[in-house]
PDB file of C-alpha atoms in Angstrom:
ATOM      1  CA  ASN A1118      16.330 -10.525  -6.805  1.00 65.00           C
ATOM      2  CA  ALA A1119      12.966 -10.178  -8.672  1.00 79.00           C
ATOM      3  CA  GLY A1120      11.017  -9.409  -5.218  1.00 95.00           C
ATOM      4  CA  VAL A1121       7.263  -9.355  -5.992  1.00 97.00           C
ATOM      5  CA  THR A1122       6.161 -10.314  -9.725  1.00 97.00           C
ATOM      6  CA  GLN A1123       1.926  -9.650 -10.882  1.00 97.00           C
ATOM      7  CA  THR A1124       0.631 -11.055 -14.350  1.00 97.00           C
ATOM      8  CA  PRO A1125      -0.651  -9.965 -16.272  1.00 97.00           C
ATOM      9  CA  LYS A1126       0.293  -5.936 -15.866  1.00 96.00           C
ATOM     10  CA  PHE A1127      -3.252  -5.178 -18.210  1.00 97.00           C
ATOM     11  CA  GLN A1128      -6.359  -6.983 -18.257  1.00 97.00           C
ATOM     12  CA  VAL A1129      -9.848  -6.697 -20.102  1.00 97.00           C
ATOM     13  CA  LEU A1130     -12.575  -8.724 -18.881  1.00 97.00           C
ATOM     14  CA  LYS A1131     -16.754  -8.949 -19.805  1.00 97.00           C
ATOM     15  CA  THR A1132     -18.969  -8.683 -17.122  1.00 97.00           C
ATOM     16  CA  GLY A1133     -19.291 -12.751 -16.158  1.00 97.00           C
ATOM     17  CA  GLN A1134     -16.119 -13.586 -16.463  1.00 97.00           C
ATOM     18  CA  SER A1135     -13.648 -15.316 -14.736  1.00 96.00           C
ATOM     19  CA  MET A1136      -9.547 -14.720 -14.860  1.00 96.00           C
ATOM     20  CA  THR A1137      -6.767 -14.875 -12.192  1.00 98.00           C
ATOM     21  CA  LEU A1138      -4.105 -12.663 -11.285  1.00 98.00           C
ATOM     22  CA  GLN A1139      -0.655 -14.206 -10.477  1.00 98.00           C
ATOM     23  CA  CYS A1140       1.302 -12.887  -7.931  1.00 98.00           C
ATOM     24  CA  ALA A1141       5.064 -14.869  -6.765  1.00 98.00           C
ATOM     25  CA  GLN A1142       7.609 -13.841  -4.079  1.00 97.00           C
ATOM     26  CA  ASP A1143      11.056 -15.361  -3.929  1.00 96.00           C
ATOM     27  CA  MET A1144      11.972 -13.436  -0.572  1.00 95.00           C
ATOM     28  CA  ASN A1145      10.827 -16.498   0.906  1.00 94.00           C
ATOM     29  CA  HIS A1146       8.781 -13.884   2.987  1.00 94.00           C
ATOM     30  CA  GLU A1147       5.888 -15.679   5.160  1.00 94.00           C
ATOM     31  CA  TYR A1148       3.090 -12.742   4.449  1.00 93.00           C
ATOM     32  CA  MET A1149       1.131 -12.009   1.298  1.00 95.00           C
ATOM     33  CA  SER A1150      -1.251  -9.742   0.707  1.00 96.00           C
ATOM     34  CA  TRP A1151      -4.057  -8.801  -2.355  1.00 97.00           C
ATOM     35  CA  TYR A1152      -5.229  -4.708  -2.264  1.00 97.00           C
ATOM     36  CA  ARG A1153      -6.933  -3.029  -4.720  1.00 97.00           C
ATOM     37  CA  GLN A1154      -7.279   0.667  -5.596  1.00 96.00           C
ATOM     38  CA  ASP A1155      -9.270   3.166  -6.705  1.00 93.00           C
ATOM     39  CA  PRO A1156      -8.980   6.691  -6.826  1.00 82.00           C
ATOM     40  CA  GLY A1157      -9.317   8.484  -4.244  1.00 73.00           C
ATOM     41  CA  MET A1158      -9.549   5.453  -1.835  1.00 74.00           C
ATOM     42  CA  GLY A1159      -6.325   4.547  -1.070  1.00 85.00           C
ATOM     43  CA  LEU A1160      -5.135   1.186  -0.624  1.00 93.00           C
ATOM     44  CA  ARG A1161      -7.722  -1.653   0.834  1.00 94.00           C
ATOM     45  CA  LEU A1162      -6.950  -4.783   1.894  1.00 94.00           C
ATOM     46  CA  ILE A1163      -8.519  -8.150  -0.262  1.00 96.00           C
ATOM     47  CA  HIS A1164      -7.285 -10.659   1.770  1.00 96.00           C
ATOM     48  CA  TYR A1165      -4.197 -12.459   2.956  1.00 94.00           C
ATOM     49  CA  SER A1166      -1.537 -15.309   4.181  1.00 94.00           C
ATOM     50  CA  VAL A1167       1.008 -15.695   6.772  1.00 92.00           C
ATOM     51  CA  GLY A1168       1.940 -19.011   5.469  1.00 93.00           C
ATOM     52  CA  ALA A1169       1.266 -21.828   3.518  1.00 94.00           C
ATOM     53  CA  GLY A1170      -2.401 -23.090   3.891  1.00 95.00           C
ATOM     54  CA  ILE A1171      -3.390 -20.185   5.301  1.00 94.00           C
ATOM     55  CA  THR A1172      -5.667 -17.530   4.193  1.00 96.00           C
ATOM     56  CA  ASP A1173      -8.256 -14.650   5.362  1.00 94.00           C
ATOM     57  CA  GLN A1174     -10.142 -12.109   4.291  1.00 94.00           C
ATOM     58  CA  GLY A1175      -9.242  -8.003   4.549  1.00 92.00           C
ATOM     59  CA  GLU A1176     -11.788  -5.245   4.508  1.00 90.00           C
ATOM     60  CA  VAL A1177     -13.600  -6.185   1.002  1.00 94.00           C
ATOM     61  CA  PRO A1178     -13.125 -10.065  -0.225  1.00 96.00           C
ATOM     62  CA  ASN A1179     -16.635 -10.371  -1.573  1.00 96.00           C
ATOM     63  CA  GLY A1180     -16.265 -11.445  -5.560  1.00 96.00           C
ATOM     64  CA  TYR A1181     -12.193 -12.553  -4.705  1.00 97.00           C
ATOM     65  CA  ASN A1182     -11.247 -16.356  -3.883  1.00 97.00           C
ATOM     66  CA  VAL A1183      -7.886 -17.171  -2.868  1.00 97.00           C
ATOM     67  CA  SER A1184      -5.668 -19.938  -1.938  1.00 96.00           C
ATOM     68  CA  ARG A1185      -1.304 -20.521  -0.648  1.00 97.00           C
ATOM     69  CA  SER A1186      -0.137 -23.927  -1.560  1.00 97.00           C
ATOM     70  CA  THR A1187       3.205 -22.584  -1.347  1.00 96.00           C
ATOM     71  CA  THR A1188       5.137 -19.944   0.280  1.00 96.00           C
ATOM     72  CA  GLU A1189       6.358 -17.974  -3.242  1.00 97.00           C
ATOM     73  CA  ASP A1190       2.488 -18.027  -4.952  1.00 97.00           C
ATOM     74  CA  PHE A1191      -0.269 -15.987  -3.742  1.00 98.00           C
ATOM     75  CA  PRO A1192      -2.852 -15.924  -6.628  1.00 98.00           C
ATOM     76  CA  LEU A1193      -5.903 -14.051  -6.534  1.00 98.00           C
ATOM     77  CA  ARG A1194      -9.393 -15.497  -8.313  1.00 98.00           C
ATOM     78  CA  LEU A1195     -12.418 -13.207  -9.967  1.00 96.00           C
ATOM     79  CA  LEU A1196     -15.230 -15.852 -10.146  1.00 92.00           C
ATOM     80  CA  SER A1197     -17.314 -13.428 -12.182  1.00 96.00           C
ATOM     81  CA  ALA A1198     -16.040 -10.203 -12.791  1.00 96.00           C
ATOM     82  CA  ALA A1199     -17.877  -7.304 -12.200  1.00 97.00           C
ATOM     83  CA  PRO A1200     -17.967  -3.374 -13.550  1.00 97.00           C
ATOM     84  CA  SER A1201     -17.293  -2.550  -9.440  1.00 96.00           C
ATOM     85  CA  GLN A1202     -13.843  -4.894 -10.058  1.00 97.00           C
ATOM     86  CA  THR A1203     -12.362  -2.538 -11.932  1.00 97.00           C
ATOM     87  CA  SER A1204      -9.178  -1.038 -10.118  1.00 97.00           C
ATOM     88  CA  VAL A1205      -5.600  -1.829  -9.917  1.00 97.00           C
ATOM     89  CA  TYR A1206      -4.864  -4.373  -7.730  1.00 98.00           C
ATOM     90  CA  PHE A1207      -1.142  -5.137  -6.069  1.00 98.00           C
ATOM     91  CA  CYS A1208      -0.175  -7.571  -4.230  1.00 98.00           C
ATOM     92  CA  ALA A1209       1.927  -7.456  -1.252  1.00 96.00           C
ATOM     93  CA  SER A1210       4.882  -9.550   0.998  1.00 95.00           C
ATOM     94  CA  ARG A1211       7.061  -9.131   3.904  1.00 92.00           C
ATOM     95  CA  PHE A1212       8.264 -10.908   6.973  1.00 90.00           C
ATOM     96  CA  VAL A1213       5.791 -12.197   9.516  1.00 85.00           C
ATOM     97  CA  THR A1214       7.896 -11.056  12.541  1.00 82.00           C
ATOM     98  CA  GLY A1215       9.448  -7.128  12.059  1.00 76.00           C
ATOM     99  CA  ALA A1216       8.372  -4.297  10.952  1.00 76.00           C
ATOM    100  CA  ASN A1217       5.435  -4.682   8.855  1.00 84.00           C
ATOM    101  CA  VAL A1218       7.470  -2.745   5.195  1.00 90.00           C
ATOM    102  CA  LEU A1219       5.846  -3.833   2.202  1.00 94.00           C
ATOM    103  CA  THR A1220       7.515  -4.695  -0.651  1.00 95.00           C
ATOM    104  CA  PHE A1221       5.057  -3.884  -3.812  1.00 97.00           C
ATOM    105  CA  GLY A1222       4.987  -5.715  -6.875  1.00 97.00           C
ATOM    106  CA  ALA A1223       4.039  -3.436 -10.193  1.00 96.00           C
ATOM    107  CA  GLY A1224       0.449  -3.673  -9.984  1.00 96.00           C
ATOM    108  CA  SER A1225      -1.982  -5.000 -12.549  1.00 97.00           C
ATOM    109  CA  ARG A1226      -4.954  -2.463 -13.906  1.00 97.00           C
ATOM    110  CA  LEU A1227      -8.317  -4.725 -15.018  1.00 97.00           C
ATOM    111  CA  THR A1228     -11.178  -3.417 -16.608  1.00 97.00           C
ATOM    112  CA  VAL A1229     -14.211  -5.186 -16.213  1.00 97.00           C
ATOM    113  CA  LEU A1230     -17.047  -3.971 -19.056  1.00 96.00           C
TER     114      LEU A1230
ATOM    115  CA  THR B 389     -11.330  -1.381  11.485  1.00 58.00           C
ATOM    116  CA  GLN B 390      -8.174   1.246  12.438  1.00 63.00           C
ATOM    117  CA  LEU B 391      -8.900   3.828  10.414  1.00 84.00           C
ATOM    118  CA  LEU B 392      -6.083   6.702   9.457  1.00 91.00           C
ATOM    119  CA  GLU B 393      -6.818   9.694   7.742  1.00 93.00           C
ATOM    120  CA  GLN B 394      -4.332  11.830   5.669  1.00 95.00           C
ATOM    121  CA  SER B 395      -4.384  15.213   4.804  1.00 95.00           C
ATOM    122  CA  PRO B 396      -4.153  16.989   2.763  1.00 96.00           C
ATOM    123  CA  GLN B 397      -5.615  14.862  -0.056  1.00 94.00           C
ATOM    124  CA  PHE B 398      -3.832  16.752  -2.929  1.00 96.00           C
ATOM    125  CA  LEU B 399      -1.294  19.742  -3.228  1.00 96.00           C
ATOM    126  CA  SER B 400       0.563  21.620  -5.787  1.00 97.00           C
ATOM    127  CA  ILE B 401       3.148  23.508  -4.565  1.00 97.00           C
ATOM    128  CA  GLN B 402       6.065  25.803  -6.223  1.00 97.00           C
ATOM    129  CA  GLU B 403      10.206  24.152  -6.641  1.00 97.00           C
ATOM    130  CA  GLY B 404      11.407  24.993  -2.776  1.00 97.00           C
ATOM    131  CA  GLU B 405       8.693  25.613  -0.484  1.00 97.00           C
ATOM    132  CA  ASN B 406       7.579  23.589   2.449  1.00 97.00           C
ATOM    133  CA  LEU B 407       5.304  21.192   2.996  1.00 97.00           C
ATOM    134  CA  THR B 408       3.887  18.656   5.988  1.00 98.00           C
ATOM    135  CA  VAL B 409       1.334  15.836   5.158  1.00 98.00           C
ATOM    136  CA  TYR B 410      -0.486  14.163   8.417  1.00 97.00           C
ATOM    137  CA  CYS B 411      -1.645  10.774   9.158  1.00 96.00           C
ATOM    138  CA  ASN B 412      -4.063  10.295  11.820  1.00 95.00           C
ATOM    139  CA  SER B 413      -5.650   8.193  13.955  1.00 92.00           C
ATOM    140  CA  SER B 414      -7.944   7.425  16.973  1.00 89.00           C
ATOM    141  CA  SER B 415      -6.090   3.430  17.247  1.00 88.00           C
ATOM    142  CA  VAL B 416      -2.578   2.942  18.039  1.00 90.00           C
ATOM    143  CA  PHE B 417       0.045   1.054  16.325  1.00 89.00           C
ATOM    144  CA  SER B 418       2.933  -0.535  16.880  1.00 87.00           C
ATOM    145  CA  SER B 419       4.651   0.810  14.130  1.00 89.00           C
ATOM    146  CA  LEU B 420       3.873   2.917  11.001  1.00 93.00           C
ATOM    147  CA  GLN B 421       5.068   3.655   7.225  1.00 95.00           C
ATOM    148  CA  TRP B 422       5.378   5.735   5.251  1.00 97.00           C
ATOM    149  CA  TYR B 423       5.872   5.051   1.248  1.00 97.00           C
ATOM    150  CA  ARG B 424       6.302   6.786  -2.406  1.00 97.00           C
ATOM    151  CA  GLN B 425       3.922   5.917  -4.987  1.00 95.00           C
ATOM    152  CA  GLU B 426       4.397   6.280  -8.948  1.00 93.00           C
ATOM    153  CA  PRO B 427       2.219   6.580 -11.613  1.00 89.00           C
ATOM    154  CA  GLY B 428       2.037   2.901 -13.061  1.00 89.00           C
ATOM    155  CA  GLU B 429       4.135   1.373  -9.699  1.00 93.00           C
ATOM    156  CA  GLY B 430       3.292   0.217  -6.728  1.00 95.00           C
ATOM    157  CA  PRO B 431       4.204   1.755  -3.559  1.00 96.00           C
ATOM    158  CA  VAL B 432       8.286   1.689  -2.316  1.00 96.00           C
ATOM    159  CA  LEU B 433       8.979   2.108   1.195  1.00 95.00           C
ATOM    160  CA  LEU B 434      10.173   5.159   2.720  1.00 97.00           C
ATOM    161  CA  VAL B 435      10.399   5.031   6.001  1.00 96.00           C
ATOM    162  CA  THR B 436       9.340   2.645   9.070  1.00 94.00           C
ATOM    163  CA  VAL B 437       8.846   4.549  12.463  1.00 93.00           C
ATOM    164  CA  VAL B 438       8.215   2.402  15.429  1.00 90.00           C
ATOM    165  CA  THR B 439       8.679   4.132  18.975  1.00 91.00           C
ATOM    166  CA  GLY B 440       6.356   6.987  19.700  1.00 93.00           C
ATOM    167  CA  GLY B 441       8.066  10.385  19.827  1.00 95.00           C
ATOM    168  CA  GLU B 442      10.468   8.850  16.729  1.00 95.00           C
ATOM    169  CA  VAL B 443      11.961  11.149  14.482  1.00 97.00           C
ATOM    170  CA  LYS B 444      13.801  10.300  11.013  1.00 97.00           C
ATOM    171  CA  LYS B 445      15.318  11.738   8.450  1.00 96.00           C
ATOM    172  CA  LEU B 446      16.010  10.866   4.700  1.00 95.00           C
ATOM    173  CA  LYS B 447      17.758  13.835   3.346  1.00 95.00           C
ATOM    174  CA  ARG B 448      14.987  16.399   2.622  1.00 97.00           C
ATOM    175  CA  LEU B 449      12.155  14.286   4.424  1.00 97.00           C
ATOM    176  CA  THR B 450      11.529  14.279   7.996  1.00 97.00           C
ATOM    177  CA  PHE B 451       9.129  11.787   9.675  1.00 97.00           C
ATOM    178  CA  GLN B 452       7.776  11.791  12.964  1.00 97.00           C
ATOM    179  CA  PHE B 453       5.924   9.426  14.481  1.00 95.00           C
ATOM    180  CA  GLY B 454       3.353  10.318  17.399  1.00 94.00           C
ATOM    181  CA  ASP B 455       4.164  10.610  21.329  1.00 94.00           C
ATOM    182  CA  ALA B 456       1.014   8.136  21.740  1.00 93.00           C
ATOM    183  CA  ARG B 457       1.546   6.566  18.795  1.00 92.00           C
ATOM    184  CA  LYS B 458      -1.550   7.071  17.096  1.00 92.00           C
ATOM    185  CA  ASP B 459      -0.982   9.961  14.278  1.00 94.00           C
ATOM    186  CA  SER B 460       3.154  10.674  11.967  1.00 96.00           C
ATOM    187  CA  SER B 461       3.666  13.297   9.911  1.00 97.00           C
ATOM    188  CA  LEU B 462       5.676  13.676   6.606  1.00 98.00           C
ATOM    189  CA  HIS B 463       7.932  17.057   6.507  1.00 98.00           C
ATOM    190  CA  ILE B 464       9.622  18.002   2.948  1.00 97.00           C
ATOM    191  CA  THR B 465      11.879  20.974   2.903  1.00 97.00           C
ATOM    192  CA  ALA B 466      13.379  23.054  -0.512  1.00 97.00           C
ATOM    193  CA  ALA B 467      10.337  20.291  -2.789  1.00 97.00           C
ATOM    194  CA  GLN B 468      11.873  19.897  -5.810  1.00 97.00           C
ATOM    195  CA  PRO B 469       9.993  18.355  -8.811  1.00 96.00           C
ATOM    196  CA  GLY B 470      10.966  14.872  -8.337  1.00 95.00           C
ATOM    197  CA  ASP B 471       9.517  14.718  -5.193  1.00 96.00           C
ATOM    198  CA  THR B 472       6.409  14.294  -6.886  1.00 96.00           C
ATOM    199  CA  GLY B 473       3.655  11.633  -7.127  1.00 95.00           C
ATOM    200  CA  LEU B 474       1.221  10.402  -4.481  1.00 96.00           C
ATOM    201  CA  TYR B 475       2.463   9.595  -0.381  1.00 97.00           C
ATOM    202  CA  LEU B 476       0.763   6.755   1.490  1.00 96.00           C
ATOM    203  CA  CYS B 477       0.745   6.292   5.297  1.00 96.00           C
ATOM    204  CA  ALA B 478       0.409   2.790   6.240  1.00 94.00           C
ATOM    205  CA  GLY B 479      -0.158   1.295  10.252  1.00 90.00           C
ATOM    206  CA  ALA B 480      -0.440  -1.950  11.629  1.00 82.00           C
ATOM    207  CA  ASN B 481      -1.408  -3.115  15.723  1.00 72.00           C
ATOM    208  CA  THR B 482       1.340  -5.760  15.583  1.00 67.00           C
ATOM    209  CA  ASN B 483       3.953  -7.112  13.942  1.00 56.00           C
ATOM    210  CA  ALA B 484       2.045 -10.056  12.370  1.00 55.00           C
ATOM    211  CA  GLY B 485      -1.269  -7.770  12.094  1.00 70.00           C
ATOM    212  CA  LYS B 486      -2.385  -6.562   8.404  1.00 81.00           C
ATOM    213  CA  SER B 487      -1.239  -3.468   7.616  1.00 86.00           C
ATOM    214  CA  THR B 488      -4.016  -0.282   6.967  1.00 88.00           C
ATOM    215  CA  PHE B 489      -3.508   2.186   4.619  1.00 92.00           C
ATOM    216  CA  GLY B 490      -4.516   5.962   4.070  1.00 93.00           C
ATOM    217  CA  ASP B 491      -6.272   7.405   1.611  1.00 92.00           C
ATOM    218  CA  GLY B 492      -3.031   8.992   0.053  1.00 94.00           C
ATOM    219  CA  THR B 493      -1.644  12.537  -0.532  1.00 96.00           C
ATOM    220  CA  THR B 494      -1.192  13.722  -4.252  1.00 95.00           C
ATOM    221  CA  LEU B 495       2.090  15.716  -3.865  1.00 96.00           C
ATOM    222  CA  THR B 496       2.567  18.214  -7.287  1.00 97.00           C
ATOM    223  CA  VAL B 497       5.685  20.037  -7.561  1.00 97.00           C
ATOM    224  CA  LYS B 498       5.519  22.670 -10.191  1.00 97.00           C
ATOM    225  CA  PRO B 499       9.545  23.435 -11.587  1.00 95.00           C
TER     226      PRO B 499
END
């Protein structure tokens, strides 16, 4: 059972470039989410989804797009990367019902020059 | 936006000492989770608490949920170097709600 898989693990971009961070889970979780983690600021929610075809904004959605075409996948797109988006990104998933227990991926470290 | 405040932000202690980490909010949560994160990895669940006043024990770790379900504490007895890591609390106000995270407590246990 792979859990939550994120790719790539590391990425360096130039300002203005675009890229997609991939996230896949094999636990049939309805809920999927993306967080960014910056030093001293904990985890901040970017976007989340409660099921295929449904997405919503979190605390810090600007500069990021998401889509949820399948239950398993929840990619995060940066259309025009900025240095302020340098961070570690985590994808997390859980069942919609029951306690809010998230399973996290290993993270993707993004540097924007 | 519901806020969770963790204290202290940093904690450095000697092996064998006891410590308590606090997670406080002005909001009520239906459940609260504690996670531990090691460098280069994602957070991993330690415990979830759902009932006001609930106490859960995980070996040397004791977790308590406040009676009003607005706060929680994590107490570690006889800390060991293997306890070193970032401890995060997270809460949500409904079972389908978004999880809000505290800023974390970085614990270093020196041999």
